[in-house]
Every structure is written in C-alpha cells, then in structure tokens.
Amino acid sequence: EVGGDTLSRVSGTLGHPNDLGKYLEAVLPLALALILSTVRLRIRVLAAGAFSLGAVVLVLTLSRGAWVSTALACVALVGWLSATSRRGQARLTRLVSAVLICGAVLVCFAPLIGARWFESDPRAAGSRLPLMRVAWSTITSHPIVGVGSGNYTRVMHLYDPTPEAISVHYQKPVHNIYLLLAVQTGVMGLVFFLGFLWAAWRRGWQRIKAADDELVRLILLGIACGLLARLVHGLVDVSGLTSTKI
C-alpha cells in the first residue's frame, strides 16, 4: 500500500514475486556476461534484449532483495572482468551499452522503485529483525539438531523474546535461509550446507580460471555471479525454501 493505492507485483508462473525475482537474479548476470563476450553480434543483441526485458520484469516484481542482489552480482561480474580482461576498449563499449539499458529502466520506473523502497510494506520490512531474534533464541535452545524440518512456525512462540510478541502477530519463518536452516536442522546442518556451497564455489572458481575459451569462462562467471545473487538474497528472504509445492 502506497498513499492509499495498491502496488501490484508480478510473479509469472512461480507463485510468488520473490520467487520470480530469485529466478531473474540468477539469469541476468549470465545475460550480462554474454553481452560483454566476444560471441557473434547476433547473440550479443539477443542477450541485450533478454537483459533489458528481464530488468523490466525484475523491477515489476517489487522485490527489494532481488534488486540489491542482482545489482551486487552484476557489479561483481563487471569488477572481475575489469581486473582481468585484455580487451578493454571493446568490452568498455559493451559495458556502457549495458549501463545505458539499466539507466533507461531506472528512469522509466523511478517513481515505482521509489515508492516500493521508501513507502510500501513497512510491516514486512520491520518484522525481519524481530523474526531474527526469535530464530536466534530458538537456535540457542536447540543448537545440535534444531526443531525439525517444517516445525519452526509451530514452536516459534515458545522462544519469542521480543516485546511485541512478533510470533503471535506475524507467524512466518525467519527471512534468512541460513538462520532458518540452523533453526530446523541445527548448527551442524548449517555447517554442512555452507561446506557444500564452499566446495561448489571453489570448484567453479578453479574452472573459471582454467578455462581457455573466453566464452566458456564468461558463461561460468555469469552462473557463479547468479549463485552469488541467490546467496545474498537469502540473507533477507526464504521464499521457495519453505514451499511444499512440487
């Protein structure tokens, strides 16, 4: 709700706007990598079109977490390329084109972005820290094996230390995948999850540095930055992780 008006959020076929935002934050860095590659012009044009349309849809999801994580992933991608690339002039031209695309999207949707960021949904934004306090209290009570998968929202009121009793008024899981995993599977479950991510990230980074073909390297880097975006978004959202739909 903004000024008495309701902002509609697009979700596509994924059920929730945040889920669509997570999909886009994973694939947009890959499209950007193709724009900055040396593949045929036709492929770069198609990638630019996909990036443009994807950026528009990303804005329309109104997912602030997806906005921030996508921006960070794209900055990481461009930063790595700037530090390692030997094709400075040609890549700079393509980078400027990508920046112009993003700038055009921001200008077109500036009022909507401003309304979503500063005026809408104060309850959801303000509930995140209290929910994290409840999650931490639960973790300290069940640090080894947690409370079990799917059980957290059923027992969170027992460990709620917040003055506003957030678990009574807002019975939702903590908006943080790392805290939610620790709550449900214990600290060891979180350690195994982070260990798996580290092994996958390390292996992927080795492949990126060892790739002889520039296109392969850029595709791998785009995928890695998409994964980075998902992990960053997981700090403030868990949509999809708690879904029971198949």
One Martini backbone bead per residue (centre of mass of N, CA, C, O) as a GRO file, in nm:
protein
  246
    1GLU     BB    1   0.093   0.039   0.025
    2VAL     BB    2   0.047   0.370  -0.143
    3GLY     BB    3  -0.136   0.626  -0.072
    4GLY     BB    4  -0.393   0.411  -0.104
    5ASP     BB    5  -0.241   0.233  -0.296
    6THR     BB    6  -0.189  -0.054  -0.504
    7LEU     BB    7   0.076  -0.270  -0.559
    8SER     BB    8   0.161  -0.464  -0.822
    9ARG     BB    9   0.287  -0.801  -0.853
   10VAL     BB   10   0.491  -1.004  -1.025
   11SER     BB   11   0.514  -1.389  -1.082
   12GLY     BB   12   0.405  -1.553  -1.293
   13THR     BB   13   0.457  -1.916  -1.248
   14LEU     BB   14   0.587  -1.904  -0.929
   15GLY     BB   15   0.361  -1.755  -0.715
   16HIS     BB   16   0.602  -1.546  -0.638
   17PRO     BB   17   0.780  -1.260  -0.670
   18ASN     BB   18   1.043  -1.360  -0.528
   19ASP     BB   19   1.086  -1.605  -0.715
   20LEU     BB   20   1.122  -1.442  -0.972
   21GLY     BB   21   1.358  -1.276  -0.867
   22LYS     BB   22   1.549  -1.521  -0.828
   23TYR     BB   23   1.559  -1.605  -1.119
   24LEU     BB   24   1.668  -1.335  -1.237
   25GLU     BB   25   1.929  -1.313  -1.058
   26ALA     BB   26   2.052  -1.577  -1.199
   27VAL     BB   27   2.035  -1.477  -1.525
   28LEU     BB   28   2.135  -1.183  -1.573
   29PRO     BB   29   2.445  -1.224  -1.549
   30LEU     BB   30   2.458  -1.405  -1.799
   31ALA     BB   31   2.362  -1.195  -2.003
   32LEU     BB   32   2.590  -0.994  -1.943
   33ALA     BB   33   2.823  -1.179  -2.024
   34LEU     BB   34   2.734  -1.196  -2.325
   35ILE     BB   35   2.756  -0.897  -2.388
   36LEU     BB   36   3.081  -0.901  -2.303
   37SER     BB   37   3.149  -1.073  -2.524
   38THR     BB   38   3.283  -1.237  -2.844
   39VAL     BB   39   3.046  -1.300  -2.982
   40ARG     BB   40   2.817  -1.276  -3.186
   41LEU     BB   41   2.614  -1.016  -3.245
   42ARG     BB   42   2.343  -1.165  -3.233
   43ILE     BB   43   2.381  -1.275  -2.945
   44ARG     BB   44   2.421  -1.001  -2.804
   45VAL     BB   45   2.146  -0.886  -2.879
   46LEU     BB   46   1.977  -1.102  -2.739
   47ALA     BB   47   2.099  -1.053  -2.459
   48ALA     BB   48   2.008  -0.757  -2.441
   49GLY     BB   49   1.706  -0.816  -2.459
   50ALA     BB   50   1.690  -1.004  -2.213
   51PHE     BB   51   1.801  -0.799  -2.010
   52SER     BB   52   1.587  -0.582  -2.046
   53LEU     BB   53   1.333  -0.750  -1.983
   54GLY     BB   54   1.434  -0.859  -1.710
   55ALA     BB   55   1.462  -0.582  -1.571
   56VAL     BB   56   1.166  -0.506  -1.585
   57VAL     BB   57   1.055  -0.750  -1.428
   58LEU     BB   58   1.219  -0.708  -1.175
   59VAL     BB   59   1.082  -0.445  -1.096
   60LEU     BB   60   0.780  -0.572  -1.096
   61THR     BB   61   0.826  -0.751  -0.837
   62LEU     BB   62   0.921  -0.571  -0.587
   63SER     BB   63   1.213  -0.691  -0.508
   64ARG     BB   64   1.456  -0.578  -0.310
   65GLY     BB   65   1.646  -0.818  -0.289
   66ALA     BB   66   1.677  -0.859  -0.598
   67TRP     BB   67   1.791  -0.589  -0.666
   68VAL     BB   68   2.049  -0.597  -0.493
   69SER     BB   69   2.168  -0.875  -0.583
   70THR     BB   70   2.189  -0.809  -0.883
   71ALA     BB   71   2.374  -0.565  -0.859
   72LEU     BB   72   2.609  -0.713  -0.716
   73ALA     BB   73   2.658  -0.928  -0.935
   74CYS     BB   74   2.720  -0.730  -1.168
   75VAL     BB   75   2.956  -0.588  -1.028
   76ALA     BB   76   3.130  -0.842  -0.994
   77LEU     BB   77   3.154  -0.908  -1.292
   78VAL     BB   78   3.280  -0.639  -1.387
   79GLY     BB   79   3.520  -0.636  -1.191
   80TRP     BB   80   3.657  -0.894  -1.291
   81LEU     BB   81   3.689  -0.804  -1.588
   82SER     BB   82   3.853  -0.544  -1.534
   83ALA     BB   83   4.099  -0.706  -1.393
   84THR     BB   84   4.139  -0.937  -1.654
   85SER     BB   85   4.113  -0.787  -1.909
   86ARG     BB   86   4.234  -0.734  -2.268
   87ARG     BB   87   3.950  -0.592  -2.386
   88GLY     BB   88   3.883  -0.292  -2.309
   89GLN     BB   89   3.739  -0.126  -2.537
   90ALA     BB   90   3.514  -0.325  -2.627
   91ARG     BB   91   3.398  -0.378  -2.339
   92LEU     BB   92   3.331  -0.088  -2.268
   93THR     BB   93   3.111  -0.047  -2.478
   94ARG     BB   94   2.923  -0.273  -2.370
   95LEU     BB   95   2.898  -0.161  -2.084
   96VAL     BB   96   2.762   0.103  -2.158
   97SER     BB   97   2.512  -0.032  -2.277
   98ALA     BB   98   2.420  -0.170  -2.013
   99VAL     BB   99   2.396   0.092  -1.849
  100LEU     BB  100   2.181   0.223  -2.030
  101ILE     BB  101   1.966   0.013  -1.981
  102CYS     BB  102   1.946   0.050  -1.675
  103GLY     BB  103   1.888   0.354  -1.683
  104ALA     BB  104   1.622   0.336  -1.840
  105VAL     BB  105   1.470   0.165  -1.633
  106LEU     BB  106   1.499   0.360  -1.391
  107VAL     BB  107   1.359   0.602  -1.518
  108CYS     BB  108   1.081   0.467  -1.588
  109PHE     BB  109   1.067   0.341  -1.263
  110ALA     BB  110   1.122   0.547  -1.033
  111PRO     BB  111   0.851   0.580  -0.877
  112LEU     BB  112   0.816   0.278  -0.808
  113ILE     BB  113   1.083   0.236  -0.662
  114GLY     BB  114   1.045   0.456  -0.446
  115ALA     BB  115   0.783   0.345  -0.324
  116ARG     BB  116   0.891   0.065  -0.244
  117TRP     BB  117   1.142   0.158  -0.071
  118PHE     BB  118   0.993   0.402   0.122
  119GLU     BB  119   0.653   0.326   0.154
  120SER     BB  120   0.621   0.016   0.153
  121ASP     BB  121   0.576  -0.240   0.364
  122PRO     BB  122   0.659  -0.203   0.683
  123ARG     BB  123   0.597  -0.475   0.817
  124ALA     BB  124   0.793  -0.661   0.664
  125ALA     BB  125   1.052  -0.498   0.721
  126GLY     BB  126   1.011  -0.476   1.048
  127SER     BB  127   1.013  -0.806   1.103
  128ARG     BB  128   1.302  -0.922   1.061
  129LEU     BB  129   1.452  -0.873   1.330
  130PRO     BB  130   1.257  -1.017   1.526
  131LEU     BB  131   1.274  -1.292   1.378
  132MET     BB  132   1.578  -1.326   1.435
  133ARG     BB  133   1.551  -1.337   1.744
  134VAL     BB  134   1.381  -1.591   1.751
  135ALA     BB  135   1.578  -1.775   1.604
  136TRP     BB  136   1.815  -1.745   1.800
  137SER     BB  137   1.666  -1.854   2.048
  138THR     BB  138   1.614  -2.135   1.922
  139ILE     BB  139   1.908  -2.216   1.869
  140THR     BB  140   2.005  -2.202   2.171
  141SER     BB  141   1.798  -2.439   2.249
  142HIS     BB  142   1.870  -2.601   1.946
  143PRO     BB  143   2.184  -2.655   1.827
  144ILE     BB  144   2.207  -2.947   1.700
  145VAL     BB  145   1.897  -3.040   1.558
  146GLY     BB  146   1.677  -2.870   1.622
  147VAL     BB  147   1.313  -2.873   1.535
  148GLY     BB  148   1.270  -2.938   1.249
  149SER     BB  149   1.123  -2.984   0.963
  150GLY     BB  150   0.850  -2.754   0.963
  151ASN     BB  151   0.838  -2.657   1.292
  152TYR     BB  152   0.893  -2.359   1.359
  153THR     BB  153   0.605  -2.214   1.346
  154ARG     BB  154   0.492  -2.400   1.586
  155VAL     BB  155   0.737  -2.301   1.815
  156MET     BB  156   0.823  -1.992   1.820
  157HIS     BB  157   0.653  -1.888   2.071
  158LEU     BB  158   0.847  -2.028   2.289
  159TYR     BB  159   1.108  -1.819   2.182
  160ASP     BB  160   0.990  -1.528   2.232
  161PRO     BB  161   1.164  -1.207   2.319
  162THR     BB  162   0.973  -1.002   2.214
  163PRO     BB  163   0.776  -0.734   2.299
  164GLU     BB  164   0.564  -0.779   2.040
  165ALA     BB  165   0.514  -1.072   1.973
  166ILE     BB  166   0.570  -1.168   1.666
  167SER     BB  167   0.463  -1.475   1.659
  168VAL     BB  168   0.157  -1.388   1.689
  169HIS     BB  169   0.130  -1.162   1.446
  170TYR     BB  170   0.384  -1.319   1.271
  171GLN     BB  171   0.359  -1.635   1.124
  172LYS     BB  172   0.678  -1.654   1.020
  173PRO     BB  173   0.957  -1.716   0.888
  174VAL     BB  174   1.261  -1.646   0.874
  175HIS     BB  175   1.440  -1.402   0.664
  176ASN     BB  176   1.670  -1.659   0.658
  177ILE     BB  177   1.831  -1.934   0.547
  178TYR     BB  178   2.048  -1.977   0.769
  179LEU     BB  179   1.866  -1.962   1.019
  180LEU     BB  180   1.658  -2.174   0.927
  181LEU     BB  181   1.853  -2.413   0.911
  182ALA     BB  182   1.947  -2.397   1.208
  183VAL     BB  183   1.666  -2.436   1.333
  184GLN     BB  184   1.590  -2.718   1.180
  185THR     BB  185   1.910  -2.867   1.175
  186GLY     BB  186   2.114  -2.708   1.297
  187VAL     BB  187   2.442  -2.623   1.299
  188MET     BB  188   2.538  -2.867   1.131
  189GLY     BB  189   2.358  -2.818   0.889
  190LEU     BB  190   2.483  -2.542   0.819
  191VAL     BB  191   2.773  -2.641   0.782
  192PHE     BB  192   2.716  -2.834   0.546
  193PHE     BB  193   2.599  -2.624   0.356
  194LEU     BB  194   2.849  -2.435   0.348
  195GLY     BB  195   3.046  -2.656   0.253
  196PHE     BB  196   2.909  -2.710  -0.017
  197LEU     BB  197   2.933  -2.423  -0.128
  198TRP     BB  198   3.241  -2.404  -0.113
  199ALA     BB  199   3.306  -2.641  -0.301
  200ALA     BB  200   3.153  -2.533  -0.547
  201TRP     BB  201   3.296  -2.258  -0.566
  202ARG     BB  202   3.587  -2.361  -0.592
  203ARG     BB  203   3.545  -2.531  -0.845
  204GLY     BB  204   3.437  -2.304  -1.025
  205TRP     BB  205   3.685  -2.115  -1.003
  206GLN     BB  206   3.883  -2.312  -1.132
  207ARG     BB  207   3.735  -2.324  -1.405
  208ILE     BB  208   3.752  -2.026  -1.477
  209LYS     BB  209   4.071  -2.003  -1.474
  210ALA     BB  210   4.112  -2.264  -1.680
  211ALA     BB  211   3.976  -2.141  -1.912
  212ASP     BB  212   4.037  -2.090  -2.258
  213ASP     BB  213   3.758  -2.002  -2.322
  214GLU     BB  214   3.590  -1.709  -2.300
  215LEU     BB  215   3.295  -1.799  -2.311
  216VAL     BB  216   3.309  -2.009  -2.090
  217ARG     BB  217   3.407  -1.818  -1.869
  218LEU     BB  218   3.160  -1.625  -1.877
  219ILE     BB  219   2.943  -1.830  -1.815
  220LEU     BB  220   3.055  -1.921  -1.544
  221LEU     BB  221   3.053  -1.638  -1.418
  222GLY     BB  222   2.749  -1.588  -1.444
  223ILE     BB  223   2.665  -1.826  -1.267
  224ALA     BB  224   2.822  -1.741  -1.012
  225CYS     BB  225   2.675  -1.465  -0.979
  226GLY     BB  226   2.394  -1.588  -0.950
  227LEU     BB  227   2.459  -1.740  -0.691
  228LEU     BB  228   2.537  -1.494  -0.528
  229ALA     BB  229   2.259  -1.362  -0.538
  230ARG     BB  230   2.107  -1.585  -0.386
  231LEU     BB  231   2.275  -1.566  -0.122
  232VAL     BB  232   2.211  -1.272  -0.060
  233HIS     BB  233   1.899  -1.295  -0.059
  234GLY     BB  234   1.898  -1.506   0.184
  235LEU     BB  235   1.924  -1.280   0.414
  236VAL     BB  236   1.590  -1.176   0.345
  237ASP     BB  237   1.493  -1.468   0.225
  238VAL     BB  238   1.267  -1.788   0.184
  239SER     BB  239   1.139  -1.823  -0.071
  240GLY     BB  240   1.085  -2.177  -0.152
  241LEU     BB  241   1.202  -2.326   0.104
  242THR     BB  242   0.890  -2.348   0.238
  243SER     BB  243   0.772  -2.502   0.019
  244THR     BB  244   0.527  -2.775  -0.076
  245LYS     BB  245   0.557  -2.763  -0.366
  246ILE     BB  246   0.589  -2.970  -0.689
   0.00000   0.00000   0.00000
